[in-house]
Coordinates of C-alpha atoms in Angstrom, one line a residue:
X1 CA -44.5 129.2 -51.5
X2 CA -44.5 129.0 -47.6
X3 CA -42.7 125.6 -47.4
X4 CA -39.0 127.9 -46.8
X5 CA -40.5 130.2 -44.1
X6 CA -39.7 128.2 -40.6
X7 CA -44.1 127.3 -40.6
X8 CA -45.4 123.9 -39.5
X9 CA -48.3 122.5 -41.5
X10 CA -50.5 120.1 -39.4
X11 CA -53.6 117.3 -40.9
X12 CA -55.9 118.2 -38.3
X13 CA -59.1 116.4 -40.0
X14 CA -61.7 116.0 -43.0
X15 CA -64.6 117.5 -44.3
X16 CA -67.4 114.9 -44.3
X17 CA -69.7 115.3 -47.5
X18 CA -72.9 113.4 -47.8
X19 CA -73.3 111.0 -49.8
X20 CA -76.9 112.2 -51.5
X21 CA -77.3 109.3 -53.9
X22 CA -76.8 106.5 -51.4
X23 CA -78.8 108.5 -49.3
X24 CA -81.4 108.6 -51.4
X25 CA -81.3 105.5 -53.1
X26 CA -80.1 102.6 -50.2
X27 CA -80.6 104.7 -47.1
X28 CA -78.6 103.2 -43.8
X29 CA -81.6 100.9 -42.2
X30 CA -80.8 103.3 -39.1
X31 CA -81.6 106.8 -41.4
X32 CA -84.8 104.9 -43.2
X33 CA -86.3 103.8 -40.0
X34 CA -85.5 107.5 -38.1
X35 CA -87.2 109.1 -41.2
X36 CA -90.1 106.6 -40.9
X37 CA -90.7 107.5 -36.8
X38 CA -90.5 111.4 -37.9
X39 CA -92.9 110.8 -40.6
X40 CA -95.4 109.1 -38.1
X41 CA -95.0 111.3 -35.5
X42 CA -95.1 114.5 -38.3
X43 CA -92.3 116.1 -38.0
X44 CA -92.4 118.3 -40.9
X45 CA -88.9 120.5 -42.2
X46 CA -89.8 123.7 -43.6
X47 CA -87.7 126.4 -44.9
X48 CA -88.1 129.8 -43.9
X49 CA -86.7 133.4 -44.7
X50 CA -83.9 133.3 -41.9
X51 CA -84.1 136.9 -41.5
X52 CA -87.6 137.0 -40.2
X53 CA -88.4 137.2 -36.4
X54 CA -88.4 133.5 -35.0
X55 CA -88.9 134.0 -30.5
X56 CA -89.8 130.5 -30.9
X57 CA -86.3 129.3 -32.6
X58 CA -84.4 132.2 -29.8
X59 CA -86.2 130.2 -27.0
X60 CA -85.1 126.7 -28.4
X61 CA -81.2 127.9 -29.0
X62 CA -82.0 129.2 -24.9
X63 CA -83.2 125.9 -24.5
X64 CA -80.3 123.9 -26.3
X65 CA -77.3 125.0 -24.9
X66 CA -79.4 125.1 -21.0
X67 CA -78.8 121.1 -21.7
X68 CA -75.7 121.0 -23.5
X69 CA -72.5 119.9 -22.7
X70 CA -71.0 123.5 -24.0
X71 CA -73.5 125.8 -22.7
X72 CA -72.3 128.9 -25.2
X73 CA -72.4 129.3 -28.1
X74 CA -69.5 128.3 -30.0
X75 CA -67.4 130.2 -33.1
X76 CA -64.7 127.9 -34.0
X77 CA -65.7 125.6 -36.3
X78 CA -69.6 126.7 -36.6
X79 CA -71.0 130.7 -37.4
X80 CA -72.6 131.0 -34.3
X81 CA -76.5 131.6 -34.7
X82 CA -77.7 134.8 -35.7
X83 CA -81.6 135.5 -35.0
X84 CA -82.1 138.4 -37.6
X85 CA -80.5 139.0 -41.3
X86 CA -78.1 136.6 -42.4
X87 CA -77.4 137.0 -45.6
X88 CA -76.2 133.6 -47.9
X89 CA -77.8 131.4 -44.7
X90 CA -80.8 129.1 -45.0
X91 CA -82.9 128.4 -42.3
X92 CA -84.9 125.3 -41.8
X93 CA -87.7 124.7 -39.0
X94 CA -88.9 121.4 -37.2
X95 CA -92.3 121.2 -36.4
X96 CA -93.7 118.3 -35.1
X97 CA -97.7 118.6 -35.9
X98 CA -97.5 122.2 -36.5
X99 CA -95.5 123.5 -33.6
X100 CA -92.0 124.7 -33.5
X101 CA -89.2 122.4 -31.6
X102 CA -85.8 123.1 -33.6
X103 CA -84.2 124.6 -36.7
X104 CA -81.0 123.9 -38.9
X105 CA -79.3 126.0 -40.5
X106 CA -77.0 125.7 -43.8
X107 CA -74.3 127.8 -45.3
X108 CA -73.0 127.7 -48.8
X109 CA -69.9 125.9 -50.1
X110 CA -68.5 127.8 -53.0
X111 CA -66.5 126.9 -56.0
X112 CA -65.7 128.8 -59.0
X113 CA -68.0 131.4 -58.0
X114 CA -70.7 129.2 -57.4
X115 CA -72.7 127.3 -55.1
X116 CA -71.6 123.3 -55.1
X117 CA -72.8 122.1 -51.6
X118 CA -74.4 123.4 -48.3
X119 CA -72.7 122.8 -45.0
X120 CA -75.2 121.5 -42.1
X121 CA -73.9 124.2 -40.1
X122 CA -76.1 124.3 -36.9
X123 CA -79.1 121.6 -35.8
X124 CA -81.1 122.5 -32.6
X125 CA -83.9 121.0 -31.0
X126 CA -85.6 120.3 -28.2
X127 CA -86.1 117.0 -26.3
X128 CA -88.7 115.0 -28.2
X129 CA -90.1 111.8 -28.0
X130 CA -89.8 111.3 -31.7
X131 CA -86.5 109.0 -32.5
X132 CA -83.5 109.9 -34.9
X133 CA -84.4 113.6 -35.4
X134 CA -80.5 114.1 -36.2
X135 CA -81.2 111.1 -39.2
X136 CA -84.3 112.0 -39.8
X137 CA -83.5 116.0 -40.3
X138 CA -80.1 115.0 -42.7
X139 CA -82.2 112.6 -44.6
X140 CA -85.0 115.3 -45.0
X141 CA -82.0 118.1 -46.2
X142 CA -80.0 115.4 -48.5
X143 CA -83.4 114.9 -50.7
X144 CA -83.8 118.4 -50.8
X145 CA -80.1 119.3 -51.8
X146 CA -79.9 116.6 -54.1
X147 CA -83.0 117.3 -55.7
X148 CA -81.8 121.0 -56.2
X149 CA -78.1 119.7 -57.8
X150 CA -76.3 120.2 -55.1
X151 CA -74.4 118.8 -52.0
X152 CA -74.4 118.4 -48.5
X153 CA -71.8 118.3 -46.2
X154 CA -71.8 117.6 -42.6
X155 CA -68.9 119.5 -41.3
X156 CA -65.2 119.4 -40.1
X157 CA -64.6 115.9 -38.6
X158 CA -61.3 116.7 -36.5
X159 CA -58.8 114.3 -36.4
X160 CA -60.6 112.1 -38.5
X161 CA -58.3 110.5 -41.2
X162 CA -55.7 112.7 -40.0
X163 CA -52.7 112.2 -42.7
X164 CA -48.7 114.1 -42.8
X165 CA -49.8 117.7 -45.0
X166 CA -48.9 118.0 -48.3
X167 CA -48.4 120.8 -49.1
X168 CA -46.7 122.4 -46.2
X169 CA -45.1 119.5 -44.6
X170 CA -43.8 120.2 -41.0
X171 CA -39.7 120.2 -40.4
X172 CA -38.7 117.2 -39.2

């Protein structure tokens, strides 16, 4: 219906979704042996009410973004965080023997009115001794997700697979 109206459309990327039963079945050697060093070291992921005070998980976002390349927090392709009531968010904590040193948080992918996957919207942690927390942390949420029926995705991948649109092709 807006292919007569002068717009351009543009492939700018993919979604990547998870793969939960290769995940859980023939785990990557790199994933099983990150979730093997968490395990040892244990690193534990918990879910939590993700409207209840965390200072701890403020401190680590502080903490974060002190060391990363983009020191704000960004709202383009991610909902920035949100310490206090967020509403259709889950929020996950890493604690590695009992003390806070990151968080995740996932967001729900909708279809037909209901929920069909979870997108691993934000990961923060602290430096850590402990290998492949990134692995270790998707593997941990994949099991979970897949236990519950449901999917994971891991985000907008731009100009991954980039391909001509469509359904709005540009003018040539």
């Amino acid at each position: 219906s807006l292919e007569h109206h002068g717009l351009h459309g543009a492939g700018i990327g993919v979604d990547r979704e998870a793969d939960l039963t290769a995940l859980t079945h023939a785990p990557p050697r790199e994933m099983s042996s990150a979730v093997r060093s968490a395990r040892k070291a244990q690193v534990t992921l918990r879910e939590v009410e993700a409207d209840a005070p965390w200072p701890e998980l403020a401190a680590i976002q502080r903490d974060y973004l002190a060391s990363a390349q983009v020191p704000v927090e960004m709202a383009f392709l991610n909902r920035p965080m949100v310490f206090g009531p967020a509403p259709l968010r889950r929020l996950f904590v890493l604690e590695e023997r009992g003390a806070a040193f990151g968080f995740a948080v996932i967001n729900p992918i909708y279809r037909d009115g209901r929920v069909i996957a979870w997108l691993l919207d934000i990961l923060r942690f602290r430096r850590t001794r402990v290998w492949g927390i990134w692995l270790s942390t998707v593997a941990r949420l994949g099991a979970l997700l897949a236990a519950e029926g449901t999917g994971l995705s891991l985000g907008f991948c731009p100009l991954a697979n980039v391909t001509h649109p469509r359904m709005l092709p540009s003018p040539r």
